[in-house]
PDB file of C-alpha atoms in Angstrom:
ATOM      1  CA  UNK A   1     -41.678  54.095  12.178  1.00 88.00           C
ATOM      2  CA  UNK A   2     -38.723  56.263  10.730  1.00 92.00           C
ATOM      3  CA  UNK A   3     -38.799  58.732   7.859  1.00 94.00           C
ATOM      4  CA  UNK A   4     -36.768  58.882   4.951  1.00 97.00           C
ATOM      5  CA  UNK A   5     -36.944  61.689   2.164  1.00 97.00           C
ATOM      6  CA  UNK A   6     -35.658  60.374  -1.773  1.00 97.00           C
ATOM      7  CA  UNK A   7     -34.079  63.091  -3.484  1.00 97.00           C
ATOM      8  CA  UNK A   8     -33.402  61.559  -7.159  1.00 95.00           C
ATOM      9  CA  UNK A   9     -34.670  63.230 -10.140  1.00 94.00           C
ATOM     10  CA  UNK A  10     -35.186  59.929 -12.333  1.00 94.00           C
ATOM     11  CA  UNK A  11     -38.171  58.899 -11.624  1.00 94.00           C
ATOM     12  CA  UNK A  12     -38.010  54.449 -12.692  1.00 94.00           C
ATOM     13  CA  UNK A  13     -35.378  54.640  -9.673  1.00 93.00           C
ATOM     14  CA  UNK A  14     -37.231  57.127  -7.382  1.00 95.00           C
ATOM     15  CA  UNK A  15     -39.747  54.965  -7.374  1.00 95.00           C
ATOM     16  CA  UNK A  16     -37.974  51.552  -6.976  1.00 95.00           C
ATOM     17  CA  UNK A  17     -35.979  53.523  -4.035  1.00 95.00           C
ATOM     18  CA  UNK A  18     -39.357  54.765  -2.588  1.00 96.00           C
ATOM     19  CA  UNK A  19     -40.445  50.570  -2.665  1.00 96.00           C
ATOM     20  CA  UNK A  20     -38.092  49.178  -1.051  1.00 95.00           C
ATOM     21  CA  UNK A  21     -37.614  51.281   1.586  1.00 96.00           C
ATOM     22  CA  UNK A  22     -41.893  51.221   1.386  1.00 97.00           C
ATOM     23  CA  UNK A  23     -41.074  47.130   2.154  1.00 96.00           C
ATOM     24  CA  UNK A  24     -38.636  47.235   4.450  1.00 96.00           C
ATOM     25  CA  UNK A  25     -40.911  48.801   6.803  1.00 96.00           C
ATOM     26  CA  UNK A  26     -39.853  52.644   5.803  1.00 96.00           C
ATOM     27  CA  UNK A  27     -41.860  55.282   5.652  1.00 96.00           C
ATOM     28  CA  UNK A  28     -41.177  57.219   2.554  1.00 97.00           C
ATOM     29  CA  UNK A  29     -41.603  61.520   1.098  1.00 96.00           C
ATOM     30  CA  UNK A  30     -40.152  61.199  -2.300  1.00 97.00           C
ATOM     31  CA  UNK A  31     -39.310  64.676  -3.474  1.00 95.00           C
ATOM     32  CA  UNK A  32     -40.204  65.944  -6.797  1.00 93.00           C
ATOM     33  CA  UNK A  33     -40.307  69.006  -6.896  1.00 92.00           C
ATOM     34  CA  UNK A  34     -36.665  70.101  -7.293  1.00 93.00           C
ATOM     35  CA  UNK A  35     -37.223  74.069  -6.391  1.00 91.00           C
ATOM     36  CA  UNK A  36     -35.709  74.823  -3.027  1.00 91.00           C
ATOM     37  CA  UNK A  37     -35.102  71.456  -2.408  1.00 94.00           C
ATOM     38  CA  UNK A  38     -33.064  72.414   0.801  1.00 92.00           C
ATOM     39  CA  UNK A  39     -35.634  74.587   2.431  1.00 90.00           C
ATOM     40  CA  UNK A  40     -38.229  71.501   1.574  1.00 92.00           C
ATOM     41  CA  UNK A  41     -36.256  69.182   3.439  1.00 93.00           C
ATOM     42  CA  UNK A  42     -35.502  71.285   6.296  1.00 87.00           C
ATOM     43  CA  UNK A  43     -39.317  71.534   6.575  1.00 88.00           C
ATOM     44  CA  UNK A  44     -39.890  67.672   5.957  1.00 89.00           C
ATOM     45  CA  UNK A  45     -37.808  67.773   8.853  1.00 86.00           C
ATOM     46  CA  UNK A  46     -36.573  62.763   8.252  1.00 92.00           C
ATOM     47  CA  UNK A  47     -35.258  60.828   9.966  1.00 91.00           C
ATOM     48  CA  UNK A  48     -32.770  60.784   6.980  1.00 95.00           C
ATOM     49  CA  UNK A  49     -32.479  61.503   3.847  1.00 97.00           C
ATOM     50  CA  UNK A  50     -31.181  59.817   0.685  1.00 97.00           C
ATOM     51  CA  UNK A  51     -29.323  62.432  -2.328  1.00 96.00           C
ATOM     52  CA  UNK A  52     -28.162  61.985  -5.480  1.00 95.00           C
ATOM     53  CA  UNK A  53     -25.787  64.493  -6.877  1.00 92.00           C
ATOM     54  CA  UNK A  54     -26.984  65.267 -10.275  1.00 91.00           C
ATOM     55  CA  UNK A  55     -29.640  67.144 -10.133  1.00 93.00           C
ATOM     56  CA  UNK A  56     -31.744  69.859 -11.522  1.00 90.00           C
ATOM     57  CA  UNK A  57     -31.350  73.420 -10.237  1.00 88.00           C
ATOM     58  CA  UNK A  58     -28.876  73.189  -7.198  1.00 92.00           C
ATOM     59  CA  UNK A  59     -26.850  69.548  -6.935  1.00 93.00           C
ATOM     60  CA  UNK A  60     -26.853  67.870  -4.052  1.00 92.00           C
ATOM     61  CA  UNK A  61     -23.487  68.936  -2.533  1.00 93.00           C
ATOM     62  CA  UNK A  62     -25.588  72.300  -2.490  1.00 93.00           C
ATOM     63  CA  UNK A  63     -28.421  70.935  -0.941  1.00 94.00           C
ATOM     64  CA  UNK A  64     -26.405  68.419   1.776  1.00 92.00           C
ATOM     65  CA  UNK A  65     -24.263  71.890   2.604  1.00 87.00           C
ATOM     66  CA  UNK A  66     -27.170  73.494   2.920  1.00 85.00           C
ATOM     67  CA  UNK A  67     -28.076  70.641   4.762  1.00 86.00           C
ATOM     68  CA  UNK A  68     -25.564  70.188   7.843  1.00 81.00           C
ATOM     69  CA  UNK A  69     -25.728  73.609   7.712  1.00 73.00           C
ATOM     70  CA  UNK A  70     -29.060  73.992   9.191  1.00 71.00           C
ATOM     71  CA  UNK A  71     -29.832  70.640  10.845  1.00 74.00           C
ATOM     72  CA  UNK A  72     -28.184  66.977  12.459  1.00 74.00           C
ATOM     73  CA  UNK A  73     -30.557  65.527   9.265  1.00 85.00           C
ATOM     74  CA  UNK A  74     -28.299  62.170   8.403  1.00 89.00           C
ATOM     75  CA  UNK A  75     -27.252  62.378   5.369  1.00 94.00           C
ATOM     76  CA  UNK A  76     -26.981  59.075   2.768  1.00 95.00           C
ATOM     77  CA  UNK A  77     -25.867  59.864  -0.340  1.00 94.00           C
ATOM     78  CA  UNK A  78     -26.625  57.799  -3.695  1.00 91.00           C
ATOM     79  CA  UNK A  79     -25.390  58.481  -6.983  1.00 87.00           C
ATOM     80  CA  UNK A  80     -24.669  57.108 -10.060  1.00 86.00           C
ATOM     81  CA  UNK A  81     -20.926  59.334  -9.299  1.00 82.00           C
ATOM     82  CA  UNK A  82     -17.880  57.149  -8.604  1.00 79.00           C
ATOM     83  CA  UNK A  83     -14.604  59.513  -7.656  1.00 84.00           C
ATOM     84  CA  UNK A  84     -12.876  59.443  -5.227  1.00 88.00           C
ATOM     85  CA  UNK A  85     -13.235  63.331  -5.220  1.00 88.00           C
ATOM     86  CA  UNK A  86     -16.993  63.332  -5.394  1.00 87.00           C
ATOM     87  CA  UNK A  87     -16.990  60.775  -2.400  1.00 89.00           C
ATOM     88  CA  UNK A  88     -14.047  62.772  -0.558  1.00 91.00           C
ATOM     89  CA  UNK A  89     -16.032  65.964  -1.571  1.00 89.00           C
ATOM     90  CA  UNK A  90     -19.137  65.503  -0.118  1.00 89.00           C
ATOM     91  CA  UNK A  91     -18.035  63.659   3.164  1.00 88.00           C
ATOM     92  CA  UNK A  92     -16.427  66.666   3.560  1.00 86.00           C
ATOM     93  CA  UNK A  93     -19.293  68.915   3.187  1.00 84.00           C
ATOM     94  CA  UNK A  94     -20.906  66.322   6.163  1.00 82.00           C
ATOM     95  CA  UNK A  95     -22.947  63.308   4.321  1.00 89.00           C
ATOM     96  CA  UNK A  96     -22.826  60.512   6.986  1.00 90.00           C
ATOM     97  CA  UNK A  97     -22.884  57.958   3.749  1.00 91.00           C
ATOM     98  CA  UNK A  98     -21.657  57.564   0.280  1.00 93.00           C
ATOM     99  CA  UNK A  99     -22.835  55.114  -2.481  1.00 92.00           C
ATOM    100  CA  UNK A 100     -22.871  53.746  -5.596  1.00 90.00           C
ATOM    101  CA  UNK A 101     -25.872  53.214  -7.771  1.00 85.00           C
ATOM    102  CA  UNK A 102     -26.761  50.234  -8.839  1.00 83.00           C
ATOM    103  CA  UNK A 103     -25.583  48.687  -5.310  1.00 86.00           C
ATOM    104  CA  UNK A 104     -27.582  45.882  -3.904  1.00 90.00           C
ATOM    105  CA  UNK A 105     -31.226  46.441  -2.034  1.00 92.00           C
ATOM    106  CA  UNK A 106     -29.328  44.694   1.211  1.00 94.00           C
ATOM    107  CA  UNK A 107     -26.335  46.825   1.197  1.00 93.00           C
ATOM    108  CA  UNK A 108     -28.562  49.784   0.532  1.00 95.00           C
ATOM    109  CA  UNK A 109     -30.455  48.944   3.979  1.00 95.00           C
ATOM    110  CA  UNK A 110     -27.411  47.763   5.989  1.00 95.00           C
ATOM    111  CA  UNK A 111     -26.152  51.293   5.200  1.00 94.00           C
ATOM    112  CA  UNK A 112     -29.783  53.021   5.707  1.00 95.00           C
ATOM    113  CA  UNK A 113     -30.339  51.404   8.736  1.00 93.00           C
ATOM    114  CA  UNK A 114     -26.457  51.650   9.739  1.00 91.00           C
ATOM    115  CA  UNK A 115     -27.162  55.213   9.843  1.00 91.00           C
ATOM    116  CA  UNK A 116     -30.384  55.405  11.444  1.00 91.00           C
ATOM    117  CA  UNK A 117     -29.154  53.264  14.302  1.00 87.00           C
ATOM    118  CA  UNK A 118     -25.724  55.991  14.271  1.00 82.00           C
ATOM    119  CA  UNK A 119     -28.374  58.906  14.925  1.00 79.00           C
ATOM    120  CA  UNK A 120     -30.813  57.538  17.589  1.00 76.00           C
ATOM    121  CA  UNK A 121     -31.440  59.202  20.958  1.00 63.00           C
ATOM    122  CA  UNK A 122     -29.513  62.626  19.042  1.00 66.00           C
ATOM    123  CA  UNK A 123     -33.252  64.258  18.230  1.00 63.00           C
ATOM    124  CA  UNK A 124     -33.348  66.197  20.810  1.00 76.00           C
ATOM    125  CA  UNK A 125     -30.103  68.020  19.092  1.00 79.00           C
ATOM    126  CA  UNK A 126     -29.823  71.479  17.002  1.00 83.00           C
ATOM    127  CA  UNK A 127     -26.396  71.572  15.445  1.00 80.00           C
ATOM    128  CA  UNK A 128     -24.650  74.468  14.125  1.00 84.00           C
ATOM    129  CA  UNK A 129     -21.026  75.141  11.651  1.00 82.00           C
ATOM    130  CA  UNK A 130     -18.579  72.535  14.065  1.00 82.00           C
ATOM    131  CA  UNK A 131     -20.933  72.193  16.907  1.00 88.00           C
ATOM    132  CA  UNK A 132     -24.218  70.573  19.429  1.00 86.00           C
ATOM    133  CA  UNK A 133     -26.334  71.374  21.589  1.00 89.00           C
ATOM    134  CA  UNK A 134     -28.532  69.600  23.818  1.00 87.00           C
ATOM    135  CA  UNK A 135     -31.647  71.461  23.239  1.00 85.00           C
ATOM    136  CA  UNK A 136     -32.614  69.667  27.113  1.00 85.00           C
ATOM    137  CA  UNK A 137     -29.751  70.470  28.992  1.00 91.00           C
ATOM    138  CA  UNK A 138     -28.557  73.326  27.093  1.00 92.00           C
ATOM    139  CA  UNK A 139     -24.883  70.929  26.632  1.00 89.00           C
ATOM    140  CA  UNK A 140     -23.059  73.017  24.165  1.00 90.00           C
ATOM    141  CA  UNK A 141     -20.488  70.647  22.139  1.00 85.00           C
ATOM    142  CA  UNK A 142     -17.705  72.021  20.058  1.00 88.00           C
ATOM    143  CA  UNK A 143     -13.559  71.500  19.876  1.00 83.00           C
ATOM    144  CA  UNK A 144     -14.074  68.652  21.526  1.00 75.00           C
ATOM    145  CA  UNK A 145     -15.337  69.613  24.713  1.00 83.00           C
ATOM    146  CA  UNK A 146     -18.227  70.690  26.135  1.00 84.00           C
ATOM    147  CA  UNK A 147     -19.896  73.338  27.633  1.00 90.00           C
ATOM    148  CA  UNK A 148     -23.545  73.758  29.439  1.00 93.00           C
ATOM    149  CA  UNK A 149     -24.922  77.454  28.780  1.00 96.00           C
ATOM    150  CA  UNK A 150     -26.294  79.864  31.039  1.00 96.00           C
ATOM    151  CA  UNK A 151     -30.412  78.358  30.492  1.00 95.00           C
ATOM    152  CA  UNK A 152     -31.342  81.988  29.173  1.00 96.00           C
ATOM    153  CA  UNK A 153     -28.587  82.030  26.527  1.00 97.00           C
ATOM    154  CA  UNK A 154     -29.375  78.378  25.795  1.00 96.00           C
ATOM    155  CA  UNK A 155     -33.253  78.795  25.224  1.00 95.00           C
ATOM    156  CA  UNK A 156     -31.890  81.981  22.624  1.00 96.00           C
ATOM    157  CA  UNK A 157     -29.693  79.864  20.544  1.00 96.00           C
ATOM    158  CA  UNK A 158     -31.725  77.285  20.301  1.00 93.00           C
ATOM    159  CA  UNK A 159     -34.569  80.056  19.026  1.00 93.00           C
ATOM    160  CA  UNK A 160     -32.029  80.259  16.113  1.00 93.00           C
ATOM    161  CA  UNK A 161     -30.662  78.068  15.732  1.00 90.00           C
ATOM    162  CA  UNK A 162     -34.187  76.506  14.541  1.00 86.00           C
ATOM    163  CA  UNK A 163     -35.131  79.177  12.350  1.00 85.00           C
ATOM    164  CA  UNK A 164     -32.216  77.408   9.963  1.00 75.00           C
ATOM    165  CA  UNK A 165     -30.099  80.401   9.649  1.00 81.00           C
ATOM    166  CA  UNK A 166     -33.443  83.015   9.112  1.00 88.00           C
ATOM    167  CA  UNK A 167     -34.088  85.818  11.146  1.00 93.00           C
ATOM    168  CA  UNK A 168     -35.680  85.840  14.018  1.00 93.00           C
ATOM    169  CA  UNK A 169     -38.415  87.987  15.264  1.00 93.00           C
ATOM    170  CA  UNK A 170     -37.424  90.401  18.635  1.00 91.00           C
ATOM    171  CA  UNK A 171     -41.526  88.678  19.167  1.00 91.00           C
ATOM    172  CA  UNK A 172     -40.353  85.040  19.435  1.00 92.00           C
ATOM    173  CA  UNK A 173     -37.085  85.064  21.329  1.00 93.00           C
ATOM    174  CA  UNK A 174     -39.089  86.660  23.735  1.00 92.00           C
ATOM    175  CA  UNK A 175     -41.428  83.965  23.387  1.00 91.00           C
ATOM    176  CA  UNK A 176     -38.668  81.608  23.685  1.00 91.00           C
ATOM    177  CA  UNK A 177     -36.628  83.568  25.897  1.00 91.00           C
ATOM    178  CA  UNK A 178     -40.373  84.594  28.953  1.00 90.00           C
ATOM    179  CA  UNK A 179     -43.040  82.245  27.366  1.00 87.00           C
ATOM    180  CA  UNK A 180     -44.838  86.021  27.119  1.00 83.00           C
ATOM    181  CA  UNK A 181     -43.844  89.292  25.332  1.00 77.00           C
ATOM    182  CA  UNK A 182     -46.514  91.248  27.995  1.00 77.00           C
ATOM    183  CA  UNK A 183     -44.326  93.635  30.149  1.00 63.00           C
ATOM    184  CA  UNK A 184     -41.115  92.315  29.279  1.00 70.00           C
ATOM    185  CA  UNK A 185     -38.280  95.448  28.631  1.00 75.00           C
ATOM    186  CA  UNK A 186     -36.292  95.009  26.003  1.00 80.00           C
ATOM    187  CA  UNK A 187     -33.501  95.663  27.805  1.00 89.00           C
ATOM    188  CA  UNK A 188     -33.315  92.373  29.207  1.00 91.00           C
ATOM    189  CA  UNK A 189     -33.060  90.943  25.413  1.00 92.00           C
ATOM    190  CA  UNK A 190     -29.836  93.364  25.090  1.00 93.00           C
ATOM    191  CA  UNK A 191     -28.731  91.940  27.978  1.00 95.00           C
ATOM    192  CA  UNK A 192     -29.604  88.608  27.183  1.00 95.00           C
ATOM    193  CA  UNK A 193     -28.429  88.525  23.744  1.00 96.00           C
ATOM    194  CA  UNK A 194     -24.807  90.640  24.922  1.00 96.00           C
ATOM    195  CA  UNK A 195     -24.713  87.491  27.186  1.00 97.00           C
ATOM    196  CA  UNK A 196     -24.884  85.479  23.974  1.00 97.00           C
ATOM    197  CA  UNK A 197     -22.125  87.061  22.136  1.00 96.00           C
ATOM    198  CA  UNK A 198     -20.331  87.416  24.481  1.00 96.00           C
ATOM    199  CA  UNK A 199     -20.287  83.129  25.356  1.00 96.00           C
ATOM    200  CA  UNK A 200     -19.931  82.989  21.700  1.00 95.00           C
ATOM    201  CA  UNK A 201     -16.921  84.732  21.045  1.00 94.00           C
ATOM    202  CA  UNK A 202     -15.040  82.729  24.259  1.00 94.00           C
ATOM    203  CA  UNK A 203     -15.759  79.337  22.571  1.00 94.00           C
ATOM    204  CA  UNK A 204     -14.747  80.782  19.366  1.00 92.00           C
ATOM    205  CA  UNK A 205     -18.237  79.286  17.445  1.00 92.00           C
ATOM    206  CA  UNK A 206     -17.294  82.113  14.604  1.00 88.00           C
ATOM    207  CA  UNK A 207     -20.487  83.384  14.332  1.00 92.00           C
ATOM    208  CA  UNK A 208     -22.440  86.778  14.829  1.00 93.00           C
ATOM    209  CA  UNK A 209     -25.880  87.845  16.088  1.00 96.00           C
ATOM    210  CA  UNK A 210     -27.221  90.588  14.214  1.00 95.00           C
ATOM    211  CA  UNK A 211     -30.153  93.524  14.235  1.00 94.00           C
ATOM    212  CA  UNK A 212     -32.501  93.401  11.138  1.00 94.00           C
ATOM    213  CA  UNK A 213     -34.420  96.144  10.727  1.00 91.00           C
ATOM    214  CA  UNK A 214     -38.184  95.976  11.406  1.00 87.00           C
ATOM    215  CA  UNK A 215     -38.027  92.674  11.900  1.00 88.00           C
ATOM    216  CA  UNK A 216     -35.529  91.258  14.973  1.00 92.00           C
ATOM    217  CA  UNK A 217     -32.097  89.489  15.150  1.00 95.00           C
ATOM    218  CA  UNK A 218     -29.764  87.356  12.867  1.00 95.00           C
ATOM    219  CA  UNK A 219     -27.339  84.478  13.335  1.00 94.00           C
ATOM    220  CA  UNK A 220     -24.750  84.369  11.015  1.00 92.00           C
ATOM    221  CA  UNK A 221     -21.305  82.937  10.012  1.00 88.00           C
ATOM    222  CA  UNK A 222     -18.291  85.323  10.702  1.00 82.00           C
ATOM    223  CA  UNK A 223     -17.316  87.163   7.961  1.00 72.00           C
ATOM    224  CA  UNK A 224     -20.710  87.053   5.932  1.00 64.00           C
ATOM    225  CA  UNK A 225     -21.952  90.431   6.599  1.00 51.00           C
ATOM    226  CA  UNK A 226     -21.285  93.535   8.248  1.00 47.00           C
ATOM    227  CA  UNK A 227     -22.940  94.198  11.903  1.00 45.00           C
TER     228      UNK A 227
END
């Protein structure tokens, strides 16, 4: 059963949408607290997010941007804002569909089914800024080309992407590479990180790996911090 997260601060509207989706055979998570909404959604990892724009705390635009920077979860924006510039902005941020409220039940269900169908078979894909990583084969899709990463580089990149932009402990990187933290020379980790950095530069990925004191390493966009 597909799971859909409904992000709507108007209780009546949220409950109506949730009931409609449940009646259509979906499992529904209703977001009712809007503190760290993007974090909640990333932890829930639903099959689809129905996202309003006018929300307390962070706007739907901000939430969409953060979700799309850290995951491949599809986003359908459902909002009362019907200005073309809002729709274009949402699509530029990575939204997969944009519908204005009120809309007919049949239209919403059809668009929902369409987005879910487009994403079928992509559950093993991880999304980064401007690229996709197949976590089964470590094929990297970027700049209209595909490159199969060596196993260790693929495992490292997968570890960084699954941490949603947060620092990754050295122990977690060692486990990702060799399945254990015992008897591993840290120089071997450094060698593999250096190889991944070189590959990222060659592919113009606009990302860099920085050390985080007392923690491990972090994958960040170029220009965010000085290494």
